[in-house]
Tab-separated table of C-alpha atoms in Angstrom:
chain	number	residue	atom	x	y	z
V	1	MET	CA	0.000	0.000	0.000
V	2	PRO	CA	1.234	3.551	-0.578
V	3	MET	CA	3.001	5.181	2.326
V	4	LYS	CA	2.593	8.881	2.964
V	5	PRO	CA	5.731	10.468	4.339
V	6	GLU	CA	5.197	13.873	5.890
V	7	ILE	CA	7.049	16.552	3.926
V	8	ILE	CA	7.692	20.022	5.294
V	9	PHE	CA	9.496	22.923	3.619
V	10	SER	CA	11.378	25.390	5.782
V	11	ARG	CA	13.575	28.394	5.062
V	12	THR	CA	15.656	27.758	8.171
V	13	ALA	CA	16.064	24.881	10.576
V	14	LYS	CA	18.042	23.724	13.548
V	15	GLN	CA	19.546	20.283	13.097
V	16	SER	CA	18.487	17.983	15.907
V	17	SER	CA	18.303	14.218	16.270
V	18	GLY	CA	17.493	12.081	13.254
V	19	VAL	CA	19.196	12.033	9.878
V	20	ALA	CA	20.899	15.018	8.292
V	21	VAL	CA	21.217	14.850	4.502
V	22	ILE	CA	24.014	16.915	2.986
V	23	LEU	CA	24.532	17.227	-0.749
V	24	SER	CA	27.953	17.146	-2.373
V	25	GLY	CA	28.753	17.773	-6.025
V	26	ALA	CA	31.663	16.562	-8.097
V	27	ASP	CA	32.429	20.258	-8.545
V	28	GLY	CA	32.997	20.633	-4.799
V	29	ALA	CA	29.646	22.295	-4.062
V	30	VAL	CA	28.097	21.273	-0.729
V	31	SER	CA	24.892	22.057	1.143
V	32	ALA	CA	24.812	25.502	2.705
V	33	GLY	CA	23.599	23.882	5.933
V	34	ALA	CA	26.577	21.547	6.204
V	35	GLY	CA	28.076	23.678	8.949
V	36	ILE	CA	24.889	23.402	11.019
V	37	ALA	CA	24.450	19.662	10.555
V	38	ASP	CA	28.134	18.840	10.757
V	39	PRO	CA	30.042	21.529	12.653
V	40	GLN	CA	33.070	19.296	13.168
V	41	GLU	CA	33.278	18.529	9.410
V	42	VAL	CA	33.140	14.809	10.111
V	43	SER	CA	31.618	14.200	6.673
V	44	LYS	CA	34.544	15.934	4.994
V	45	LYS	CA	36.999	13.694	6.810
V	46	ALA	CA	34.938	10.573	6.102
V	47	ALA	CA	34.681	11.462	2.406
V	48	LYS	CA	38.462	11.720	2.154
V	49	ILE	CA	38.979	8.363	3.842
V	50	ALA	CA	36.274	6.655	1.725
V	51	ASP	CA	37.470	8.383	-1.473
V	52	PHE	CA	33.955	9.819	-1.886
V	53	LYS	CA	33.952	12.133	-4.934
V	54	GLY	CA	30.334	13.293	-5.016
V	55	LYS	CA	29.433	11.140	-8.006
V	56	GLU	CA	25.772	11.218	-9.053
V	57	MET	CA	23.548	9.399	-6.519
V	58	ALA	CA	26.525	7.992	-4.607
V	59	THR	CA	25.979	7.936	-0.833
V	60	LEU	CA	28.146	8.124	2.264
V	61	ASP	CA	26.445	7.108	5.530
V	62	ILE	CA	28.023	8.219	8.805
V	63	LEU	CA	26.563	6.876	12.046
V	64	ALA	CA	26.691	8.845	15.333
V	65	PRO	CA	29.050	11.517	13.973
V	66	ALA	CA	31.120	13.158	16.716
V	67	GLY	CA	30.110	16.744	17.439
V	68	SER	CA	26.971	16.658	15.278
V	69	PRO	CA	23.473	17.111	16.696
V	70	ALA	CA	22.284	14.483	14.167
V	71	ASP	CA	22.254	10.744	14.811
V	72	ARG	CA	23.350	10.102	11.227
V	73	ILE	CA	24.774	12.174	8.435
V	74	VAL	CA	24.087	10.983	4.910
V	75	VAL	CA	26.052	12.634	2.125
V	76	VAL	CA	24.511	12.233	-1.353
V	77	GLY	CA	26.442	12.935	-4.513
V	78	LEU	CA	25.109	15.358	-7.101
V	79	GLY	CA	27.584	14.642	-9.875
V	80	GLU	CA	28.281	17.309	-12.464
V	81	ALA	CA	26.212	20.504	-12.334
V	82	ASP	CA	25.181	20.417	-15.996
V	83	ALA	CA	23.409	17.054	-15.523
V	84	ARG	CA	20.899	18.306	-12.941
V	85	GLY	CA	17.581	18.533	-14.780
V	86	GLU	CA	14.036	17.939	-13.579
V	87	GLN	CA	14.285	14.153	-13.492
V	88	PHE	CA	17.616	14.339	-11.672
V	89	TRP	CA	15.986	16.050	-8.684
V	90	ILE	CA	13.113	13.561	-8.640
V	91	ARG	CA	15.627	10.713	-8.668
V	92	LEU	CA	17.588	12.452	-5.918
V	93	GLY	CA	14.488	12.523	-3.715
V	94	GLY	CA	14.025	8.823	-4.337
V	95	GLN	CA	17.656	8.058	-3.584
V	96	ILE	CA	17.494	9.970	-0.303
V	97	CYS	CA	14.272	8.215	0.658
V	98	GLY	CA	15.743	4.794	-0.036
V	99	THR	CA	18.952	5.568	1.860
V	100	VAL	CA	17.315	6.721	5.112
V	101	LYS	CA	15.270	3.548	5.668
V	102	SER	CA	14.124	3.056	9.283
V	103	ALA	CA	14.561	6.772	10.058
V	104	LYS	CA	11.702	8.716	11.591
V	105	LYS	CA	12.989	12.258	11.107
V	106	VAL	CA	15.080	13.508	8.195
V	107	THR	CA	16.409	16.994	7.451
V	108	ILE	CA	17.516	17.649	3.876
V	109	TRP	CA	19.774	20.669	3.411
V	110	LEU	CA	18.870	21.429	-0.190
V	111	ASP	CA	20.416	24.838	-0.870
V	112	LEU	CA	24.020	24.609	-2.000
V	113	ALA	CA	26.593	27.036	-0.706
V	114	ASP	CA	26.981	28.481	-4.198
V	115	ALA	CA	23.457	27.954	-5.597
V	116	LYS	CA	19.968	28.264	-4.175
V	117	ALA	CA	17.448	25.529	-4.918
V	118	THR	CA	14.368	26.745	-6.757
V	119	ALA	CA	10.842	25.907	-5.622
V	120	GLU	CA	10.553	23.546	-8.590
V	121	ILE	CA	13.685	21.688	-7.492
V	122	ALA	CA	12.330	21.361	-3.963
V	123	ALA	CA	8.957	20.093	-5.191
V	124	ASN	CA	10.666	17.569	-7.469
V	125	VAL	CA	12.753	16.236	-4.590
V	126	ALA	CA	9.525	15.878	-2.600
V	127	LEU	CA	7.897	14.016	-5.494
V	128	GLY	CA	10.837	11.627	-5.648
V	129	ILE	CA	10.498	10.936	-1.921
V	130	MET	CA	6.794	10.183	-2.270
V	131	LEU	CA	7.293	7.913	-5.285
V	132	ARG	CA	10.055	5.904	-3.587
V	133	ALA	CA	8.134	5.625	-0.306
V	134	TYR	CA	5.549	3.385	-1.989
V	135	ARG	CA	5.453	-0.259	-0.998
V	136	PHE	CA	2.939	-3.036	-1.494
V	137	ASP	CA	2.714	-5.061	1.693
V	138	THR	CA	-1.063	-5.433	2.052
V	139	TYR	CA	-0.838	-9.189	2.413
V	140	LYS	CA	2.256	-9.377	4.615
V	141	THR	CA	1.386	-10.314	8.182
V	142	ARG	CA	4.821	-9.140	9.299
V	143	LYS	CA	5.536	-5.651	8.096
V	144	SER	CA	8.991	-4.082	8.091
V	145	ASP	CA	10.248	-0.598	7.317
V	146	GLU	CA	13.148	-2.276	5.528
V	147	THR	CA	10.982	-3.860	2.790
V	148	ASP	CA	11.120	-1.261	0.031
V	149	GLY	CA	11.444	2.094	1.681
V	150	PRO	CA	10.560	4.038	4.795
V	151	GLY	CA	7.090	4.271	6.217
V	152	ASN	CA	5.645	7.390	7.779
V	153	VAL	CA	8.748	9.547	8.016
V	154	ARG	CA	8.886	13.291	8.543
V	155	PHE	CA	11.104	14.972	5.951
V	156	THR	CA	12.057	18.620	6.439
V	157	ILE	CA	13.441	20.137	3.239
V	158	VAL	CA	15.413	23.261	4.061
V	159	CYS	CA	15.683	25.756	1.214
V	160	SER	CA	15.287	29.467	0.575
V	161	ALA	CA	12.312	28.858	-1.769
V	162	ALA	CA	10.301	27.047	0.902
V	163	THR	CA	7.241	29.318	0.707
V	164	THR	CA	6.729	28.807	-3.020
V	165	ALA	CA	7.614	25.119	-2.766
V	166	LYS	CA	4.726	24.614	-0.349
V	167	ARG	CA	2.323	25.788	-3.058
V	168	LEU	CA	3.751	23.261	-5.526
V	169	LEU	CA	3.532	20.341	-3.134
V	170	GLY	CA	-0.155	19.749	-3.873
V	171	ASP	CA	0.504	18.954	-7.531
V	172	ALA	CA	3.399	16.683	-6.593
V	173	ALA	CA	1.200	14.836	-4.114
V	174	ALA	CA	-1.492	14.449	-6.787
V	175	VAL	CA	1.010	12.843	-9.166
V	176	ALA	CA	2.373	10.552	-6.471
V	177	GLY	CA	-1.162	9.545	-5.510
V	178	GLY	CA	-2.053	8.632	-9.090
V	179	VAL	CA	1.116	6.580	-9.521
V	180	ALA	CA	0.487	4.787	-6.223
V	181	LEU	CA	-3.063	3.947	-7.306
V	182	ALA	CA	-1.820	2.462	-10.574
V	183	ARG	CA	0.883	0.487	-8.791
V	184	ASP	CA	-1.633	-0.863	-6.295
V	185	LEU	CA	-3.922	-2.060	-9.074
V	186	VAL	CA	-1.142	-3.834	-10.970
V	187	ASN	CA	0.232	-5.430	-7.797
V	188	GLU	CA	-3.174	-6.602	-6.554
V	189	PRO	CA	-3.794	-10.347	-7.008
V	190	ALA	CA	-6.482	-11.301	-9.509
V	191	ASN	CA	-8.569	-13.196	-6.938
V	192	ILE	CA	-9.116	-9.837	-5.214
V	193	LEU	CA	-9.303	-7.545	-8.249
V	194	GLY	CA	-11.802	-8.711	-10.844
V	195	PRO	CA	-13.610	-6.559	-13.434
V	196	VAL	CA	-16.358	-5.570	-10.972
V	197	GLU	CA	-13.865	-4.624	-8.260
V	198	PHE	CA	-11.735	-2.693	-10.741
V	199	ALA	CA	-14.817	-0.791	-11.883
V	200	ALA	CA	-15.477	0.128	-8.253
V	201	LYS	CA	-12.004	1.704	-8.106
V	202	ALA	CA	-12.974	3.856	-11.074
V	203	LYS	CA	-16.294	4.719	-9.441
V	204	ALA	CA	-14.413	5.987	-6.374
V	205	LEU	CA	-12.978	8.833	-8.491
V	206	ALA	CA	-16.400	10.475	-8.205
V	207	GLU	CA	-15.186	11.725	-4.820
V	208	LEU	CA	-12.684	13.894	-6.709
V	209	GLY	CA	-15.307	15.292	-9.088
V	210	VAL	CA	-14.949	12.776	-11.911
V	211	LYS	CA	-18.188	11.732	-13.588
V	212	VAL	CA	-18.152	7.934	-13.757
V	213	GLU	CA	-20.421	5.509	-15.609
V	214	ILE	CA	-20.087	1.739	-15.431
V	215	LEU	CA	-21.475	-0.227	-18.388
V	216	THR	CA	-22.543	-3.774	-17.618
V	217	GLU	CA	-22.557	-6.819	-19.878
V	218	ARG	CA	-26.179	-6.179	-20.770
V	219	GLU	CA	-25.480	-2.610	-21.878
V	220	MET	CA	-22.446	-3.679	-23.894
V	221	LYS	CA	-24.511	-6.314	-25.682
V	222	LYS	CA	-26.996	-3.622	-26.692
V	223	LEU	CA	-24.103	-1.581	-28.097
V	224	GLY	CA	-22.855	-4.561	-30.086
V	225	MET	CA	-19.480	-4.970	-28.381
V	226	GLY	CA	-19.025	-8.518	-29.627
V	227	ALA	CA	-15.219	-8.367	-29.635
V	228	LEU	CA	-14.876	-7.362	-25.986
V	229	LEU	CA	-17.639	-9.700	-24.849
V	230	GLY	CA	-16.097	-12.595	-26.741
V	231	VAL	CA	-12.996	-12.339	-24.544
V	232	ALA	CA	-15.088	-12.208	-21.374
V	233	GLN	CA	-17.417	-15.115	-22.110
V	234	GLY	CA	-15.082	-17.777	-20.712
V	235	SER	CA	-15.046	-16.247	-17.217
V	236	VAL	CA	-17.700	-16.444	-14.501
V	237	ARG	CA	-16.739	-12.878	-13.611
V	238	PRO	CA	-18.778	-10.416	-15.693
V	239	PRO	CA	-17.075	-7.693	-17.774
V	240	ARG	CA	-17.366	-3.983	-17.220
V	241	LEU	CA	-16.609	-0.831	-19.212
V	242	ALA	CA	-15.763	2.161	-17.022
V	243	VAL	CA	-16.239	5.634	-18.512
V	244	MET	CA	-14.634	8.505	-16.562
V	245	GLN	CA	-15.081	12.165	-17.480
V	246	TRP	CA	-13.100	15.088	-16.066
V	247	SER	CA	-14.443	18.429	-17.274
V	248	GLY	CA	-11.911	21.039	-16.235
V	249	GLY	CA	-11.626	22.846	-19.564
V	250	LYS	CA	-13.969	25.012	-21.582
V	251	ALA	CA	-17.445	23.585	-22.123
V	252	LYS	CA	-17.187	23.142	-25.891
V	253	GLU	CA	-13.580	21.943	-26.046
V	254	LYS	CA	-13.172	18.441	-27.387
V	255	PRO	CA	-11.784	16.084	-24.751
V	256	VAL	CA	-8.531	14.195	-24.750
V	257	ALA	CA	-9.404	10.495	-24.604
V	258	LEU	CA	-7.362	7.916	-22.685
V	259	ILE	CA	-8.260	4.258	-23.234
V	260	GLY	CA	-6.820	1.326	-21.306
V	261	LYS	CA	-6.726	-2.438	-21.652
V	262	GLY	CA	-7.987	-3.962	-18.420
V	263	VAL	CA	-7.565	-7.730	-18.646
V	264	VAL	CA	-7.496	-8.479	-14.922
V	265	PHE	CA	-6.053	-11.931	-15.562
V	266	ASP	CA	-5.013	-13.515	-18.826
V	267	THR	CA	-4.662	-17.273	-19.082
V	268	GLY	CA	-4.600	-16.969	-22.859
V	269	GLY	CA	-8.029	-18.607	-23.029
V	270	ILE	CA	-8.238	-21.769	-25.128
V	271	SER	CA	-4.880	-20.789	-26.666
V	272	MET	CA	-3.501	-21.176	-23.176
V	273	LYS	CA	-0.209	-19.671	-22.054
V	274	PRO	CA	2.556	-21.833	-20.549
V	275	ALA	CA	2.189	-22.269	-16.786
V	276	SER	CA	5.628	-20.807	-16.070
V	277	GLY	CA	5.267	-17.107	-15.359
V	278	MET	CA	1.490	-17.066	-15.788
V	279	GLU	CA	1.158	-15.512	-12.337
V	280	ASP	CA	2.450	-12.272	-13.850
V	281	MET	CA	-0.706	-12.034	-15.932
V	282	LYS	CA	-2.421	-10.376	-12.995
V	283	GLY	CA	-0.660	-7.304	-14.406
V	284	ASP	CA	-2.278	-7.521	-17.842
V	285	MET	CA	-4.410	-4.544	-16.855
V	286	GLY	CA	-1.432	-2.183	-16.610
V	287	GLY	CA	-2.845	0.056	-19.349
V	288	ALA	CA	-6.151	0.473	-17.529
V	289	ALA	CA	-4.253	1.108	-14.293
V	290	ALA	CA	-2.334	3.946	-15.962
V	291	VAL	CA	-5.552	5.503	-17.243
V	292	ILE	CA	-7.307	5.441	-13.877
V	293	GLY	CA	-4.125	6.732	-12.210
V	294	ALA	CA	-3.909	9.601	-14.687
V	295	MET	CA	-7.559	10.490	-14.143
V	296	HIS	CA	-6.852	10.558	-10.404
V	297	VAL	CA	-3.974	13.014	-10.939
V	298	LEU	CA	-5.940	15.295	-13.262
V	299	ALA	CA	-8.896	15.487	-10.902
V	300	SER	CA	-6.745	15.871	-7.781
V	301	ARG	CA	-4.863	18.844	-9.186
V	302	LYS	CA	-7.974	20.269	-10.888
V	303	ALA	CA	-6.492	20.169	-14.382
V	304	LYS	CA	-7.847	22.820	-16.739
V	305	ALA	CA	-8.664	20.337	-19.500
V	306	ASN	CA	-11.452	18.035	-20.606
V	307	VAL	CA	-10.352	14.401	-20.416
V	308	VAL	CA	-12.223	11.141	-20.896
V	309	GLY	CA	-10.872	7.879	-19.552
V	310	ILE	CA	-12.302	4.552	-20.753
V	311	ILE	CA	-11.171	1.135	-19.556
V	312	GLY	CA	-12.379	-2.236	-20.803
V	313	LEU	CA	-12.365	-4.736	-17.921
V	314	VAL	CA	-12.491	-8.477	-18.573
V	315	GLU	CA	-10.950	-11.768	-17.492
V	316	ASN	CA	-9.675	-14.191	-20.144
V	317	MET	CA	-10.396	-17.744	-18.984
V	318	PRO	CA	-10.680	-21.150	-20.756
V	319	ASP	CA	-13.946	-22.697	-19.559
V	320	GLY	CA	-16.522	-24.555	-21.670
V	321	ASN	CA	-18.103	-21.291	-22.766
V	322	ALA	CA	-14.851	-19.635	-23.859
V	323	GLN	CA	-14.405	-18.510	-27.452
V	324	ARG	CA	-12.416	-20.869	-29.658
V	325	PRO	CA	-9.695	-20.338	-32.251
V	326	GLY	CA	-11.567	-19.929	-35.519
V	327	ASP	CA	-14.569	-18.159	-34.022
V	328	ILE	CA	-15.745	-15.022	-35.827
V	329	VAL	CA	-17.075	-12.107	-33.772
V	330	THR	CA	-18.673	-8.830	-34.783
V	331	SER	CA	-17.243	-5.689	-33.219
V	332	MET	CA	-19.230	-2.592	-32.285
V	333	SER	CA	-17.996	-1.000	-35.506
V	334	GLY	CA	-19.733	-3.743	-37.512
V	335	GLN	CA	-16.392	-5.108	-38.723
V	336	THR	CA	-15.959	-8.845	-38.292
V	337	ILE	CA	-12.924	-10.480	-36.728
V	338	GLU	CA	-11.674	-14.044	-37.086
V	339	VAL	CA	-10.170	-15.036	-33.741
V	340	LEU	CA	-7.204	-17.228	-34.652
V	341	ASN	CA	-5.546	-16.941	-31.249
V	342	THR	CA	-7.552	-16.331	-28.076
V	343	ASP	CA	-4.381	-15.077	-26.384
V	344	ALA	CA	-4.404	-12.036	-28.674
V	345	GLU	CA	-7.320	-10.782	-26.621
V	346	GLY	CA	-6.291	-7.267	-25.591
V	347	ARG	CA	-6.839	-5.854	-29.060
V	348	LEU	CA	-10.356	-7.319	-29.058
V	349	VAL	CA	-11.123	-5.470	-25.828
V	350	LEU	CA	-9.576	-2.236	-27.064
V	351	CYS	CA	-11.170	-2.166	-30.501
V	352	ASP	CA	-14.677	-1.893	-29.047
V	353	ALA	CA	-13.545	0.614	-26.415
V	354	LEU	CA	-11.865	2.763	-29.078
V	355	TRP	CA	-14.882	2.693	-31.365
V	356	TYR	CA	-17.256	3.514	-28.510
V	357	CYS	CA	-15.049	6.407	-27.385
V	358	ASN	CA	-14.703	7.882	-30.852
V	359	ASP	CA	-18.388	7.500	-31.670
V	360	ARG	CA	-19.678	8.998	-28.431
V	361	PHE	CA	-17.172	11.700	-27.500
V	362	LYS	CA	-15.641	12.836	-30.828
V	363	PRO	CA	-12.344	13.479	-28.979
V	364	ALA	CA	-9.495	15.749	-30.012
V	365	CYS	CA	-7.230	12.700	-29.860
V	366	MET	CA	-7.225	9.166	-28.516
V	367	ILE	CA	-4.350	7.521	-26.655
V	368	ASN	CA	-4.592	3.896	-25.672
V	369	LEU	CA	-2.239	2.062	-23.339
V	370	ALA	CA	-1.994	-1.710	-23.179
V	371	THR	CA	0.255	-4.542	-22.105
V	372	LEU	CA	-0.445	-5.801	-25.597
V	373	THR	CA	2.393	-7.914	-26.961
V	374	GLY	CA	5.434	-9.904	-25.953
V	375	ALA	CA	6.830	-8.818	-29.286
V	376	ILE	CA	7.421	-5.295	-27.997
V	377	LEU	CA	9.580	-6.760	-25.235
V	378	VAL	CA	11.635	-8.584	-27.838
V	379	ALA	CA	12.070	-5.340	-29.774
V	380	LEU	CA	12.638	-2.814	-26.991
V	381	GLY	CA	13.215	-4.661	-23.727
V	382	LYS	CA	12.056	-2.952	-20.526
V	383	ASN	CA	13.496	0.520	-20.947
V	384	HIS	CA	11.089	1.888	-23.565
V	385	ALA	CA	7.429	1.388	-24.349
V	386	GLY	CA	6.439	1.044	-27.989
V	387	LEU	CA	4.724	4.058	-29.570
V	388	PHE	CA	2.525	3.720	-32.644
V	389	SER	CA	0.514	6.556	-34.158
V	390	ASN	CA	-1.384	7.772	-37.194
V	391	ASP	CA	-0.420	11.387	-36.432
V	392	ASP	CA	3.124	12.771	-36.362
V	393	GLY	CA	2.178	15.767	-34.227
V	394	LEU	CA	0.563	13.648	-31.535
V	395	ALA	CA	3.488	11.228	-31.575
V	396	ALA	CA	5.918	14.117	-31.104
V	397	GLN	CA	3.917	15.532	-28.187
V	398	LEU	CA	3.828	12.152	-26.462
V	399	SER	CA	7.523	11.574	-27.076
V	400	ALA	CA	8.327	14.952	-25.520
V	401	ALA	CA	6.191	14.125	-22.477
V	402	GLY	CA	7.960	10.791	-22.216
V	403	ILE	CA	11.390	12.403	-22.228
V	404	ALA	CA	10.280	15.018	-19.681
V	405	THR	CA	9.042	12.341	-17.257
V	406	ALA	CA	11.614	9.638	-18.085
V	407	GLU	CA	8.716	7.391	-19.123
V	408	THR	CA	10.272	6.959	-22.512
V	409	MET	CA	8.907	5.448	-25.709
V	410	TRP	CA	10.300	4.477	-29.075
V	411	ARG	CA	8.183	5.106	-32.133
V	412	MET	CA	7.614	2.014	-34.260
V	413	PRO	CA	6.701	1.894	-37.976
V	414	MET	CA	3.228	1.337	-39.393
V	415	GLY	CA	1.989	1.070	-42.974
V	416	PRO	CA	-0.098	-0.792	-45.547
V	417	GLU	CA	2.490	-3.531	-45.936
V	418	TYR	CA	1.892	-4.445	-42.289
V	419	ASP	CA	-1.860	-3.856	-42.419
V	420	LYS	CA	-2.407	-6.461	-45.109
V	421	LEU	CA	-0.942	-9.113	-42.793
V	422	ILE	CA	-4.157	-9.086	-40.742
V	423	ASP	CA	-6.521	-9.513	-43.688
V	424	SER	CA	-8.629	-12.676	-43.327
V	425	LYS	CA	-10.153	-14.923	-45.975
V	426	ASN	CA	-13.125	-15.612	-43.686
V	427	ALA	CA	-13.828	-12.210	-42.091
V	428	ASP	CA	-12.877	-8.553	-42.394
V	429	MET	CA	-9.703	-9.204	-40.437
V	430	LYS	CA	-7.966	-11.709	-38.187
V	431	ASN	CA	-6.648	-10.949	-34.732
V	432	ILE	CA	-3.050	-12.016	-35.388
V	433	GLY	CA	-0.721	-11.334	-38.280
V	434	GLY	CA	1.757	-14.171	-38.074
V	435	ARG	CA	5.130	-14.708	-36.467
V	436	TYR	CA	6.877	-11.514	-37.511
V	437	ALA	CA	6.233	-7.856	-36.547
V	438	GLY	CA	3.720	-8.912	-33.903
V	439	ALA	CA	3.667	-5.584	-32.064
V	440	ILE	CA	3.162	-3.724	-35.344
V	441	THR	CA	0.337	-5.920	-36.653
V	442	ALA	CA	-1.400	-5.529	-33.269
V	443	ALA	CA	-1.200	-1.756	-33.714
V	444	GLN	CA	-2.473	-2.049	-37.293
V	445	PHE	CA	-5.459	-3.977	-35.945
V	446	LEU	CA	-6.308	-1.158	-33.523
V	447	LYS	CA	-5.868	1.468	-36.220
V	448	ARG	CA	-8.848	-0.001	-38.102
V	449	PHE	CA	-11.109	1.234	-35.304
V	450	VAL	CA	-10.033	4.881	-34.917
V	451	GLY	CA	-11.065	6.491	-38.198
V	452	GLU	CA	-9.437	9.857	-38.903
V	453	THR	CA	-9.068	10.847	-35.244
V	454	PRO	CA	-5.462	11.498	-34.175
V	455	TRP	CA	-4.552	8.348	-32.291
V	456	ALA	CA	-1.615	6.765	-30.501
V	457	HIS	CA	-1.129	3.289	-29.122
V	458	ILE	CA	1.438	2.753	-26.363
V	459	ASP	CA	2.458	-0.857	-25.808
V	460	VAL	CA	3.522	-1.014	-22.146
V	461	ALA	CA	4.107	-4.780	-21.890
V	462	GLY	CA	7.725	-4.202	-20.871
V	463	THR	CA	7.273	-1.120	-18.699
V	464	ALA	CA	4.045	-1.479	-16.690
V	465	MET	CA	5.132	-4.534	-14.690
V	466	GLY	CA	8.425	-6.108	-13.766
V	467	SER	CA	10.198	-3.116	-15.234
V	468	VAL	CA	13.676	-1.806	-14.500
V	469	SER	CA	14.265	-0.848	-10.868
V	470	THR	CA	15.048	2.847	-10.365
V	471	GLU	CA	15.644	5.352	-7.575
V	472	ILE	CA	11.913	6.177	-7.556
V	473	ASN	CA	10.430	2.718	-8.029
V	474	LYS	CA	11.149	-0.649	-6.435
V	475	SER	CA	7.627	-1.966	-7.015
V	476	TRP	CA	6.775	-4.784	-9.441
V	477	GLY	CA	3.868	-2.709	-10.682
V	478	SER	CA	5.592	0.473	-11.861
V	479	GLY	CA	2.707	2.873	-12.471
V	480	TYR	CA	4.236	3.601	-15.879
V	481	GLY	CA	2.139	5.969	-17.964
V	482	VAL	CA	0.555	8.034	-15.197
V	483	ARG	CA	3.183	10.786	-15.160
V	484	LEU	CA	3.503	10.565	-18.941
V	485	LEU	CA	-0.215	11.172	-19.538
V	486	ASP	CA	-0.431	13.914	-16.918
V	487	ARG	CA	2.518	15.716	-18.494
V	488	PHE	CA	1.055	15.315	-21.984
V	489	VAL	CA	-2.203	16.948	-20.876
V	490	ARG	CA	-0.441	19.652	-18.883
V	491	ASP	CA	1.920	20.662	-21.697
V	492	ASN	CA	-0.517	20.496	-24.606
V	493	TYR	CA	-4.042	21.166	-23.310
V	494	GLU	CA	-3.667	23.460	-20.301
V	495	ARG	CA	-1.607	26.275	-21.727
């Protein structure tokens, strides 16, 4: 569950018991408060003995330093000055948070002797602390502060811009809250989080001012969502479609639409997956988790934009009523689909959600996120998500947001030569395109359901779960996509 460290900004402070955090750059710059926290310059002596050079994110931990009012002094390296951008300070907050495990009181001396920290820097450090403080221990009967990060710690960030930083803390807390929500959902076991329970999580956003509708199986049948319902028919747990609307922009402005794949557990259906590693398929709703997390952020910080979030929630199971390879289903668009592989189910869920979104809301753009293909992992590994789009401008905006938040993507090709690979002799299309270019043919499939609307598909199979460990995330469920989507909306629709 997400932990909530207490964060306080102060222009001045007296160092007392607890942990004192001093910053040290490769250029020799140190925290202006070093003399208060370490009047005997114990850290300077220790750094010389340990050959500590202030390299980026390096740490030096000094216990019970002689002459210091602090119980511990932690020196954190800043590296070279020209490398200290926005993401650096967020990572720094995470590194500090992870280093002071088991502490109850931490003072961070953020101003350098030769440079004052801006309010934005202070808020970013706070965000990094909040992101790293997350841990998922709901089902542990023995809880420990050593698991992933500290629990309820009081952090005092001392800097000259404290007053302005306090005003920025609300937005940082909103982002951290949205990421924590997404991480919780991905980490939650599938026996606890089914489609109905997931829909209830979306419904809870009404407390923040989000308008939420939950479509049941009966309503989806009336709409003709045969593709989505075909995936769900093998499970005793009924499907849901959650529609979330945040109206913070002008009344007549077209909304930004965010659509997420929410397969709460994916066995592969009749085309069953191998048993090894199948437990990870509780995270096959990472796209939907990112969408609901982003909606949480936008509502919490009262974003001045109109945004619609739609998530298709199903479970893919192989019982006697499950769809079979060779079945042909009719999507909401009226297009027919030959289901050659029931494990290529996410695109069947998304195609009806995309069509419904486009038909009802006429959005300015549509962005869908999905743990869609193993093929994207083969292509890009776990450091980049795959980006596919029918619009260069939208792709560029998303790429910029990805770079700004370090939730990076790599744009993949699309084109008619790939599209023809999903043509079917028995229906309008088939749901797989063969062995090669699997991530691309999956994107081509989705593209058939978006019309002329600017659209992007982000394949997060390698980044939403089991992704690379960083200073700000040690969780299996990463929350990837929440900060990306929030930044995209902030930079392009709230100016």
